[in-house]
């Protein structure tokens, strides 16, 4: 039997087996791809609370007749409340087949799992799979996923050009962020990671646009795009959240570079103007180094307890800067604003202290 | 020989076609469930904020919640949590608890959290998720039950 099999394979069986493999895998083929600038911002900035419009252009190739629902996900700052009904409208057209026919999509309910990732929600799946590629430097972005109302039928051996349109209501805060987009089809939702190589299908498209800005809004700019000496997590918080204030000590030259015994000096101000100061260098204000690699130091605390607020007191802001053990060297907003202009940022003791500001939400 | 080729062809084709499908375990497993007892004092062994582990960034060790047998609870050294004041608690199912309800003494409405009740490395764990501050900030605490003399 074994001998017969070897003879058969030698006489031409190998190509037949290979052909069968190709035929079967070809039958499962459905590929997403892009071949041009695929993310279009209709505006590079909008005023706070206005609707921002974005376009995503992509293609699908199938080698046989196929019918399935389209899945589109968008990643935006959480403060835009993207899951609130009506805050995001997603539509699409197939421009080379049904130009002018607008198709609408529905928000996928919280907790729904992708077909290929049972037990994991769409939001968790997208966050986990693409966190390494996400160019936003703060973790206050949120994926929301939409599914087409109807299955979309595509004929085999054809390319289909899609243009998806996103209308997204922005929030009241000033911010800068890179908007993310992702494409799947429903039956392959969360499918294996694809590669853009021959004989390997792309199971999804994921990409981020340039930095988009919300202006004329409330508070300091929450910057998801570029690094600063300070980082505030979460970006939006009340006094009953756990707040982390970080010093990113190695993003540019600064007076605290090379010092590991660092502290944060803070002044908390209530809505009635009462001030609580922690302008000392003690264990309570000492920063911890987050990792052996890099020079990121942080203070994490529950503001209400840290400043020992009286019942009914509400925090409005925290002003803060970073300093060394004896308070002789410091880095504040002044340093951040001038970090790319070393001649404007002299190492001297009279350098102004312009504190960073964290603004609490109601 | 022709019969062998045809048989081999069928076997390969069947195997390859089946590779596109998924299979479900056809067997059903059953086991008797014991009642879960949450009574006792629980402390935080892991804390995450918006999916990011923050356990090592702050001292969570002083926080304690004591679930008493009379269905009252007591919180010591409060940190952001589902409830702030003491009150009463109950779970939705004593054998398969998936939800816990808290009612503070001073309030009328209940606060509800989905829970996972686990045993990890021999220790009982209770996982709660809640939003105590800004609505988009979700916290998950993994609580571990303090050992008592009769455990």
Short mmCIF file of N, CA and C in Angstrom, two decimals, chain A residues 25 85 127 216 238 286 293 301:
data_model
loop_
_atom_site.label_atom_id
_atom_site.label_comp_id
_atom_site.label_asym_id
_atom_site.label_seq_id
_atom_site.Cartn_x
_atom_site.Cartn_y
_atom_site.Cartn_z
N UNK A 25 -8.45 26.11 -0.38
CA UNK A 25 -8.20 27.38 0.30
C UNK A 25 -8.70 28.56 -0.52
N UNK A 85 -26.36 56.81 21.56
CA UNK A 85 -27.14 56.72 20.32
C UNK A 85 -27.14 58.08 19.60
N UNK A 127 -9.18 46.31 20.91
CA UNK A 127 -8.19 46.93 21.82
C UNK A 127 -6.97 46.02 21.97
N UNK A 216 -11.43 75.37 20.39
CA UNK A 216 -12.44 76.28 20.95
C UNK A 216 -13.32 75.60 21.99
N UNK A 238 -13.14 62.41 37.78
CA UNK A 238 -13.70 63.14 38.90
C UNK A 238 -12.77 62.91 40.10
N UNK A 286 6.60 61.48 46.55
CA UNK A 286 7.67 60.83 45.76
C UNK A 286 7.07 60.10 44.56
N UNK A 293 13.25 50.07 32.26
CA UNK A 293 13.54 50.67 30.97
C UNK A 293 12.88 52.04 30.91
N UNK A 301 -2.99 58.22 42.66
CA UNK A 301 -3.67 58.50 43.93
C UNK A 301 -5.16 58.72 43.71
#
